[in-house]
Coordinates of C-alpha atoms and ligand atoms in Angstrom, one line a residue:
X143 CA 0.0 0.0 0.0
X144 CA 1.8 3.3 -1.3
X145 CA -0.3 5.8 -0.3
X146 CA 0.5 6.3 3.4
X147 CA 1.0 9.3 5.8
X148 CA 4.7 10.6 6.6
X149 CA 5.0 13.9 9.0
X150 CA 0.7 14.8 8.2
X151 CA 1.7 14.9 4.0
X152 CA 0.4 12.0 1.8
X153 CA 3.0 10.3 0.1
X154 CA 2.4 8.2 -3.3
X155 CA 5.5 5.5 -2.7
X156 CA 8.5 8.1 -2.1
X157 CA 7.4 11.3 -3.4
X158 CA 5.0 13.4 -1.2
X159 CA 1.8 14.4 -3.2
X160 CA 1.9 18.2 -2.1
X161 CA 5.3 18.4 -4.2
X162 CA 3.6 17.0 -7.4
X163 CA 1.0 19.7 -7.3
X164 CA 3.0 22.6 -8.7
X165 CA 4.3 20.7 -11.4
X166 CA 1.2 18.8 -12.5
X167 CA -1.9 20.6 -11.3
X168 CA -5.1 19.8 -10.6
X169 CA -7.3 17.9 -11.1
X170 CA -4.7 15.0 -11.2
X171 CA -5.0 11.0 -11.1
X172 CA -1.8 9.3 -9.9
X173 CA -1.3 5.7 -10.0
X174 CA 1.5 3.8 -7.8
X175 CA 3.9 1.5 -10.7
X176 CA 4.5 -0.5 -6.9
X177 CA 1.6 -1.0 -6.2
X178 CA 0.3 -2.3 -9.4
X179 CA 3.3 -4.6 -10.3
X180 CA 2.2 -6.4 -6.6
X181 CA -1.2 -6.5 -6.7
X182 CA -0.9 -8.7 -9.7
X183 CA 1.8 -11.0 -8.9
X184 CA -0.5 -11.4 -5.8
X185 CA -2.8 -13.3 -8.1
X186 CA -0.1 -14.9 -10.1
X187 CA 1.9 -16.1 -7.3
X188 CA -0.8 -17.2 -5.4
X189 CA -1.4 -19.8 -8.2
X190 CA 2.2 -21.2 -8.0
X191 CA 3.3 -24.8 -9.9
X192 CA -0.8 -24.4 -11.0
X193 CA -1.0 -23.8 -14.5
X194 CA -2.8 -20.4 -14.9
X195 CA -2.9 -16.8 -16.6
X196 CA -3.9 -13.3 -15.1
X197 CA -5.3 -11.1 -17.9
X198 CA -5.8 -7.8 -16.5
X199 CA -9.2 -6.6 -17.4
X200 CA -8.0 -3.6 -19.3
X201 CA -11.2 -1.5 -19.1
X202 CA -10.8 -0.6 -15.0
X203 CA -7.6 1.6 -16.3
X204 CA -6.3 1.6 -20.0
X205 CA -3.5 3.8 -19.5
X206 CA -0.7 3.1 -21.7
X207 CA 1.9 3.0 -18.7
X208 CA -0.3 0.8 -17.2
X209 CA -0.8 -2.3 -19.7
X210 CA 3.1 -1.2 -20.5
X211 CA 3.9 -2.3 -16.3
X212 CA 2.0 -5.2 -16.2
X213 CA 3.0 -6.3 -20.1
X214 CA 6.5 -6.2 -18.6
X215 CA 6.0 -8.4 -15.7
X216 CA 4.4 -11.0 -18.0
X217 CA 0.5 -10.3 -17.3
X218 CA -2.3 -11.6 -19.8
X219 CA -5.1 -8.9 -20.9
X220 CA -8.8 -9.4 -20.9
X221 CA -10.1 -6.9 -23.7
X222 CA -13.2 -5.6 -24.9
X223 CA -12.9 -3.6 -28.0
X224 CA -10.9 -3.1 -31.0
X225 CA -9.3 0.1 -29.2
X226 CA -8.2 -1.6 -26.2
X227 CA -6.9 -4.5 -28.0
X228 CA -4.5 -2.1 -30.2
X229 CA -3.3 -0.3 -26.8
X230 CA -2.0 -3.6 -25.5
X231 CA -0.6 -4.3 -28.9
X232 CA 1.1 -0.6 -28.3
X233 CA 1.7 -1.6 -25.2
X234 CA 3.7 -4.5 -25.4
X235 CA 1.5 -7.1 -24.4
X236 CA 1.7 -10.0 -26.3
X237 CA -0.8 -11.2 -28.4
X238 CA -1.1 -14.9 -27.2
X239 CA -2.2 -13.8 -23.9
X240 CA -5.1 -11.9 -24.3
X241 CA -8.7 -12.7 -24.2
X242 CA -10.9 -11.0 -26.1
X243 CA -14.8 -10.5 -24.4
X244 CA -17.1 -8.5 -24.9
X245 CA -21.5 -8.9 -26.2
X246 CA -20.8 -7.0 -29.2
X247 CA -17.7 -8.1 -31.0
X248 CA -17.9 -6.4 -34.4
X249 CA -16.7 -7.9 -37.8
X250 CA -13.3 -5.7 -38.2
X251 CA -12.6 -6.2 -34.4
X252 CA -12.6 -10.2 -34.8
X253 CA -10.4 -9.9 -38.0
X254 CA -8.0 -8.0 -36.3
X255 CA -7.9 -10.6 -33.4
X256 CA -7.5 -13.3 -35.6
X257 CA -5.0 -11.5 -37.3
X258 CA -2.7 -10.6 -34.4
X259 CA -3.6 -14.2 -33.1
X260 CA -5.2 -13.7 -29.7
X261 CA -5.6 -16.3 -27.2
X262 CA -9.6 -16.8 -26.9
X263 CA -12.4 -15.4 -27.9
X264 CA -15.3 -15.3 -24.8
X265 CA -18.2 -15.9 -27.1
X266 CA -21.5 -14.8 -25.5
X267 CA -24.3 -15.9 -28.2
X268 CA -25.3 -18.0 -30.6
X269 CA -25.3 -15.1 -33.2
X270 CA -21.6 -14.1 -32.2
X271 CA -20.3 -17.5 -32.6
X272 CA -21.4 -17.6 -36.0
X273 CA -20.4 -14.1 -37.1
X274 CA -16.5 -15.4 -35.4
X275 CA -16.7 -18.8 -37.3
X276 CA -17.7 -16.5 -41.1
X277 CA -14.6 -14.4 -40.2
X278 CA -12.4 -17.4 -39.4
X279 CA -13.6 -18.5 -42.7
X280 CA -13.0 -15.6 -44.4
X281 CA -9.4 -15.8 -43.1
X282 CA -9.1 -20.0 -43.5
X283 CA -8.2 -20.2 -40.0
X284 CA -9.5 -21.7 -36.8
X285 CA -11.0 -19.0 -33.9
X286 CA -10.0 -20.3 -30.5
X287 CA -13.2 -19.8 -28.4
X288 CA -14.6 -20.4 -25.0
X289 CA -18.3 -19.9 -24.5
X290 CA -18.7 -17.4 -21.5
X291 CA -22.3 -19.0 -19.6
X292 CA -24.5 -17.1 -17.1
X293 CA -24.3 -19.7 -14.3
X294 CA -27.1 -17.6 -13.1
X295 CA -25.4 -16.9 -9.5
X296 CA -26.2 -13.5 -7.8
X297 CA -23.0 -12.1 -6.7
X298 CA -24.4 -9.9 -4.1
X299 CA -22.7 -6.5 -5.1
X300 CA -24.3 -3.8 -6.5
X301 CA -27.0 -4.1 -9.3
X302 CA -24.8 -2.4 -11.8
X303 CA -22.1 -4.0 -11.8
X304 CA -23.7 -7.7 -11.2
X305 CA -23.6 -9.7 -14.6
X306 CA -24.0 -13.2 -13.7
X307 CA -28.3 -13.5 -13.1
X308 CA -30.3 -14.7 -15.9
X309 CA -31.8 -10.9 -16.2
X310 CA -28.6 -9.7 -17.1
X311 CA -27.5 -9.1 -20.8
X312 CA -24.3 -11.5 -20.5
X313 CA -23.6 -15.0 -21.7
X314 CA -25.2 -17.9 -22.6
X315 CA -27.9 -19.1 -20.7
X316 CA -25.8 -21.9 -18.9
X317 CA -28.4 -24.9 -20.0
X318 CA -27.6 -24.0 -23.4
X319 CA -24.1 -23.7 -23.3
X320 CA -24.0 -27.5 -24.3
X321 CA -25.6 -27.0 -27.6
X322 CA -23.5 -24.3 -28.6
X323 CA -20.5 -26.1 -28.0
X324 CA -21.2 -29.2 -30.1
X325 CA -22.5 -27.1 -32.8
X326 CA -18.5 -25.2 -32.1
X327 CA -17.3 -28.6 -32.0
X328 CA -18.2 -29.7 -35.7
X329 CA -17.0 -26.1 -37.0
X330 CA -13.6 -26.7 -39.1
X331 CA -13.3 -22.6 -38.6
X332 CA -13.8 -22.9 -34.3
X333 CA -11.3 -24.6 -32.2
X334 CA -12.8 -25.2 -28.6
X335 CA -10.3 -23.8 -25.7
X336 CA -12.3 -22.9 -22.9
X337 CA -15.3 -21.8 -20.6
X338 CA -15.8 -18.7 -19.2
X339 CA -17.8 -17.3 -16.4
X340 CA -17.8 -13.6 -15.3
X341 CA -20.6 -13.0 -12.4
X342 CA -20.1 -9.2 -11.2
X343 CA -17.8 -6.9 -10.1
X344 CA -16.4 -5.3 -6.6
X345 CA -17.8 -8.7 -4.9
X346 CA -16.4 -8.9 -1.3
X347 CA -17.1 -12.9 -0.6
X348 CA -15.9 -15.9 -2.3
X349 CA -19.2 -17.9 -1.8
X350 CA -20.7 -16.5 -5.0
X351 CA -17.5 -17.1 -6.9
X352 CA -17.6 -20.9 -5.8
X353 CA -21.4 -21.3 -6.2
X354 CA -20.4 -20.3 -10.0
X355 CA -17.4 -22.5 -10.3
X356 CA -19.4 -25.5 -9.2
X357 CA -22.2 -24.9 -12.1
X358 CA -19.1 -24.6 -14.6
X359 CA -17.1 -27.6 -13.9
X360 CA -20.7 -29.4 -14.1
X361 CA -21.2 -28.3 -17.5
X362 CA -17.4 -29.4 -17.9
X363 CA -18.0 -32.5 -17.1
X364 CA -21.5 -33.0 -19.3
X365 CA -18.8 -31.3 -22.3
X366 CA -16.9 -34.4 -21.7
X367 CA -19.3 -37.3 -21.7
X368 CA -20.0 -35.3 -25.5
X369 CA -16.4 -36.1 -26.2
X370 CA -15.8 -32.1 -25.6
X371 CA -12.2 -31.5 -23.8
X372 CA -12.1 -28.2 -22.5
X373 CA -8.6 -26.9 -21.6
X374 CA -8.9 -23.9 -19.3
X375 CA -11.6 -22.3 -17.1
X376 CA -12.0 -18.4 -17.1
X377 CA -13.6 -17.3 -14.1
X378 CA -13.7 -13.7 -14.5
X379 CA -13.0 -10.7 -12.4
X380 CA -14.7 -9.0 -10.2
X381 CA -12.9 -9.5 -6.7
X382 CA -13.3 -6.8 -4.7
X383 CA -11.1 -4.3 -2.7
X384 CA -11.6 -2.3 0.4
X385 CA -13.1 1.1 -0.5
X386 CA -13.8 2.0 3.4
X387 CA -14.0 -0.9 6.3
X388 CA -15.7 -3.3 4.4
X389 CA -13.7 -6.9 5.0
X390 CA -13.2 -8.3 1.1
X391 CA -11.6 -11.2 -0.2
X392 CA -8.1 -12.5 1.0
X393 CA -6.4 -13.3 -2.7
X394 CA -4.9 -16.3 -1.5
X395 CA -7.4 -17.9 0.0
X396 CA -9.5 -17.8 -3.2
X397 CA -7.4 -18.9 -5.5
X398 CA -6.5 -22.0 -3.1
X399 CA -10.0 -22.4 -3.6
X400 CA -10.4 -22.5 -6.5
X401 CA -7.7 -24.6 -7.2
X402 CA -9.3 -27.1 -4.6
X403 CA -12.0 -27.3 -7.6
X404 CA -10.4 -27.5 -10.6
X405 CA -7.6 -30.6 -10.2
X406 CA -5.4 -30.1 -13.1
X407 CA -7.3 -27.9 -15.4
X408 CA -5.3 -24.4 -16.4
X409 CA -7.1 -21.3 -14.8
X410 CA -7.4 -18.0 -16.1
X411 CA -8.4 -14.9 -14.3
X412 CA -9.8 -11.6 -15.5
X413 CA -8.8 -8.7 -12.1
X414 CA -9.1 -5.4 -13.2
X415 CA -10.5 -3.1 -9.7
X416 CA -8.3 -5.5 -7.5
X417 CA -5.1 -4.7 -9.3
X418 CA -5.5 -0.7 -10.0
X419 CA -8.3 0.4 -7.9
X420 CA -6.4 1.4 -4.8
X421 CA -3.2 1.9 -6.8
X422 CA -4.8 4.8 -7.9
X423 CA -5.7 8.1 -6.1
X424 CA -7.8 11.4 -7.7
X425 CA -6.4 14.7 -6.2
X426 CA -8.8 17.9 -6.3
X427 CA -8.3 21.5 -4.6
X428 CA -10.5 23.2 -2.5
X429 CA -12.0 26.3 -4.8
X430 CA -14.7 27.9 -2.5
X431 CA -16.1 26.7 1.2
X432 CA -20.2 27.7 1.5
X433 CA -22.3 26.9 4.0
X434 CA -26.0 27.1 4.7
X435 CA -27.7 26.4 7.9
X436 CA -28.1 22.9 6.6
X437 CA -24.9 22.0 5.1
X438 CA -21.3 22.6 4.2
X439 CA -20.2 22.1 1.1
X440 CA -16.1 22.4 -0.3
X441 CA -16.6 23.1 -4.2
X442 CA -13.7 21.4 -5.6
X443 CA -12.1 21.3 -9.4
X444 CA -13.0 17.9 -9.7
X445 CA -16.0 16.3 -10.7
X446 CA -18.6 13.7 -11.9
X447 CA -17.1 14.0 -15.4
X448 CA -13.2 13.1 -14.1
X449 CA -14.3 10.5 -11.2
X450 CA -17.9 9.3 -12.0
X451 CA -18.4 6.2 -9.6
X452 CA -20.1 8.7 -6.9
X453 CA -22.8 10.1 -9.0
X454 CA -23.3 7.1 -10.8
X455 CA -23.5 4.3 -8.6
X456 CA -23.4 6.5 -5.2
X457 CA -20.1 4.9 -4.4
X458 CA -17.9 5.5 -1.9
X459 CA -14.6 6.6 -1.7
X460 CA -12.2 7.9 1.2
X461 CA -11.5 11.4 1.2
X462 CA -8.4 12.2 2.8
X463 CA -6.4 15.9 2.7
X464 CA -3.2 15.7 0.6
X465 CA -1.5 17.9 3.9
X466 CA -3.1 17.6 7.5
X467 CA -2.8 21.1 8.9
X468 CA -5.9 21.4 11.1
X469 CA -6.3 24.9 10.4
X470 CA -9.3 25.2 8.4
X471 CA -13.2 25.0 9.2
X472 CA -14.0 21.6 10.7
X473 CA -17.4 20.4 9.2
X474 CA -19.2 17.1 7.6
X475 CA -18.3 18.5 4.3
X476 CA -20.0 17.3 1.0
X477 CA -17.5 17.2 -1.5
X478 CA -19.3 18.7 -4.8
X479 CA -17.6 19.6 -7.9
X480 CA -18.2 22.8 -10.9
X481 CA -20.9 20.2 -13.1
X482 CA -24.9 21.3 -13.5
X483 CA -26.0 18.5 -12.2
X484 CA -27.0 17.3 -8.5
X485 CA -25.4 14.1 -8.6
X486 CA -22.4 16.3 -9.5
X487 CA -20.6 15.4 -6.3
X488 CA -17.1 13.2 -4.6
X489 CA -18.6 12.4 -1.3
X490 CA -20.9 14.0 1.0
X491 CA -20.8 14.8 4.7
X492 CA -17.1 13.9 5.4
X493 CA -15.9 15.0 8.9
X494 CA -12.6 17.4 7.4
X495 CA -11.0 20.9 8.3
X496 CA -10.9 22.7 5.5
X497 CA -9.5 26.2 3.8
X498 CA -9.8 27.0 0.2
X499 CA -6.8 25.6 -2.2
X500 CA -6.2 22.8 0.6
X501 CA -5.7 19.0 -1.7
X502 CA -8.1 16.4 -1.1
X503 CA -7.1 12.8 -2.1
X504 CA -9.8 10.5 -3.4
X505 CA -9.2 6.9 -2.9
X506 CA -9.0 3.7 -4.9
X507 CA -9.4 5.9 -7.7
X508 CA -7.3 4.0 -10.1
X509 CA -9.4 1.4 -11.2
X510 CA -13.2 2.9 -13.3
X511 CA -11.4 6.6 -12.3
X512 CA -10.2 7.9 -15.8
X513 CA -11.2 6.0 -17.9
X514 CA -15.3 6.5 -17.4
X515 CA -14.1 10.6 -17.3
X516 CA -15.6 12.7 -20.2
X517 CA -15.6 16.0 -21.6
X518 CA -19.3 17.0 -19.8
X519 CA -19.8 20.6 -19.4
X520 CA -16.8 21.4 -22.2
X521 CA -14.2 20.0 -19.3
X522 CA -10.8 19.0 -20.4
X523 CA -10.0 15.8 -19.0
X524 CA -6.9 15.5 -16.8
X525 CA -3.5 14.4 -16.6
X526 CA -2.5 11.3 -15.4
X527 CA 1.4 11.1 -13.6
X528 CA 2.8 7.4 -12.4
X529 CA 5.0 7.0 -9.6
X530 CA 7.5 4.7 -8.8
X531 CA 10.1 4.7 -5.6
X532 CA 10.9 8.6 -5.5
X533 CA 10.4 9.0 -9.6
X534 CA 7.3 10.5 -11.3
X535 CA 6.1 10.7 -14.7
X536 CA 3.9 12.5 -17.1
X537 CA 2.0 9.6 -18.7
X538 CA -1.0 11.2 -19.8
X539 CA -1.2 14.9 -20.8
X540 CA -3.7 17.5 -19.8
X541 CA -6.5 18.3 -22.7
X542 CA -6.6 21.7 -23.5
X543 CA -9.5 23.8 -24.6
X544 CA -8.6 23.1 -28.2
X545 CA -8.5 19.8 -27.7
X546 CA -12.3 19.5 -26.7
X547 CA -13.2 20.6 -30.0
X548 CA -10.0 19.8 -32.1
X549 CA -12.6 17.6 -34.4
X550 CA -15.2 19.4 -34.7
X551 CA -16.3 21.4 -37.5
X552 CA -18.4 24.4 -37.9
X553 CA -22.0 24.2 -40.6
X554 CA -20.9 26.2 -42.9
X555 CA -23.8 26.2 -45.5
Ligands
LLP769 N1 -14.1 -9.6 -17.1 C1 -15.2 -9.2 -17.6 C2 -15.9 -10.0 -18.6 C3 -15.8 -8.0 -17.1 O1 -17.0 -7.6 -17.6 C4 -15.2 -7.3 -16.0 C5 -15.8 -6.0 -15.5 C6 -14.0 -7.7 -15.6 C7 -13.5 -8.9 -16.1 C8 -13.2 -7.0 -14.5 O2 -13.9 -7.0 -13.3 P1 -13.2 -6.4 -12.0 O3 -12.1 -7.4 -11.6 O4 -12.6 -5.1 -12.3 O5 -14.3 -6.4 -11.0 N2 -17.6 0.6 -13.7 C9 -17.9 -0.3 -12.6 C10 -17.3 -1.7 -12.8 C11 -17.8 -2.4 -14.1 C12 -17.2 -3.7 -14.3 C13 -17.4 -4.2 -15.7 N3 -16.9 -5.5 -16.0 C14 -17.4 0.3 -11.3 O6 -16.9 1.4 -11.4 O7 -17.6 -0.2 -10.3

């Protein structure tokens, strides 16, 4: 954990965050290179002799620097999209160890998988396994697949981000899984790798995990008497870390369960939130105090559109000040940012003493931080800096005003 207290200053790793300010400004996100590098080899080492591969789920922070970090210390990537597969690729991440999910795969994005030669596709319908066999086709090659199922397990997080109920849009219904996997079985064009499960995300017991894993290695085993080898299970992300007190999983403890399950088979993992979330903190500065007979609110230069998770799924994240000074007005502040919009806020009635320009620190920022920003209200979106021992680096520039409408163009008839 890199973002500790030394003498009342915040430090990310070796460098204190007060001394980044004047050369980065704010709004700012700043990841911890560290912290990162050990969150994943927590996964990957927790697997030992065990055959496995931990694909970092790309879209809980995309950042070049980032996938570059992780590409370096030999992690796999779960992708999404056409884009994130070519920021790997920029990356360094190496082809044969990504997976590629994702409802909506289009045409062009599968060609380009094939092309580059991805590991597995996580096929989630009927209609997408077709449209990936046609482009295999097209190509004369074979598309490595695994069919992602619903096990239809409720993974007790938030409604949002829970994926694996039969009312959610994601995978095959898990009694049909079989079906679709002969009919992949025949295909000359489809080579059957896998099976893949993804329930939810930020879940904080491994119960649901293993009530999933049980439904899977079922199926597995009905695959088999079909004369159907599968050769790895995906189970998905989704573990989740501690945003406030909340006890979460220990990392260990569920892969040794997992492993329990599984005997010999190769596991792959898809952690994105557990392996950037709380390497990652979002700093704002105190613009104006104003209180009402009700309430105390610190307007700050950050907002909904650079850290969303608040405002869109009422989140919670630990506010801490950058310096402690104890000089300011001590309140329950509401942390609200410069957007039109009431949801338009960081965290609300936080116990802080506050002056205008003071820091504040959002935590476990650095997984679904940046990359769900956007340009609302004609805001630029802001830099990124990575730290690593007492270095620190630019690795994502400021947009300027010109930016936000660099490819625009006027009606000129
Ligand atoms: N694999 C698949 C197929 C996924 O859909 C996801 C996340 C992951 C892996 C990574 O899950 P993780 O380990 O990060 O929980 N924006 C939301 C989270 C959405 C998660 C979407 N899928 C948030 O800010 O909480």
């Amino acid at each position: 954990m890199s973002f500790t207290y030394k003498n009342d200053n915040l430090y990310a790793e070796s460098v204190a965050i007060k001394d980044l300010m004047p050369i980065y400004d704010s709004p700012l996100y700043i990841y911890s290179r560290t912290d990162i590098e050990n969150n994943w080899r927590s996964f990957d080492q927790a697997f030992a002799q065990h055959p496995h591969l931990i694909c970092y789920a790309v879209k809980a922070n995309s950042n070049l620097a980032v996938l570059n970090t992780l590409a370096k210390i030999g992690a796999g990537f779960d992708i999404l999209s056409g884009g994130e597969l070519e920021r790997v690729l920029t990356a360094g991440g190496n082809a044969n160890k990504i997976v590629f999910s994702g409802v909506a795969k289009t045409t062009a994005e599968i060609r380009r998988a094939l092309e580059v030669g991805v590991r597995c596709f996580n096929v989630e319908s009927s209609a997408e396994l077709s449209s990936i066999e046609a482009v295999a086709q097209s190509l004369n090659t074979q598309a490595p697949i695994s069919i992602r199922v619903n096990p239809d397990v409720d993974a007790r997080t938030h409604p949002y981000i829970s994926t694996g109920l039969k009312e959610n849009k994601f995978g095959v219904d898990i009694a049909e899984a079989l079906d679709l996997y002969q009919s992949a079985q025949k295909s000359q064009y489809l080579s059957v790798q896998g099976i893949d499960c993804h329930i939810g995300s930020q879940i904080t017991e491994i119960a649901p995990f293993l009530e999933a894993l049980d439904k899977v290695l079922a199926l597995v085993g009905q695959l088999k008497q079909c004369g159907i080898e599968v050769k790895h299970l995906d189970l998905g992300g989704g573990v989740g870390i501690q945003y406030r007190d909340e006890q979460t999983i220990n990392i260990k403890s569920y892969v040794n369960a997992i492993i329990n399950k599984v005997g010999e088979m190769p596991v792959i993992l898809e952690p994105g939130r557990a392996i950037v979330g709380n390497a990652g903190v979002f700093i704002t500065k105190v613009g104006f105090l104003k209180q009402n007979a009700q309430k105390s609110f610190a307007i700050v230069d950050g907002a909904m559109n650079d850290l969303l998770r608040p405002a869109l799924y009422g989140a919670y994240h630990q506010v801490l000040p950058v310096e402690k000074k104890n000089q300011g007005i001590l309140a329950d502040w509401d942390i609200v940012g410069p957007v039109c919009e009431s949801t338009d806020y960081l965290a609300k009635g936080r116990k802080l003493s506050l002056s205008q320009g003071d820091y504040l620190a959002v935590m476990g920022a650095g997984g679904y931080g940046f990359v769900m920003s956007s340009n609302y209200n004609s805001r630029p979106r802001v830099a990124e800096v990575m730290v690593s021992g007492t270095q620190h680096t630019l690795v994502r520039k400021r947009e300027t005003i010109t930016d936000l409408f660099a490819s625009e163009y006027l009606y000129k008839h």
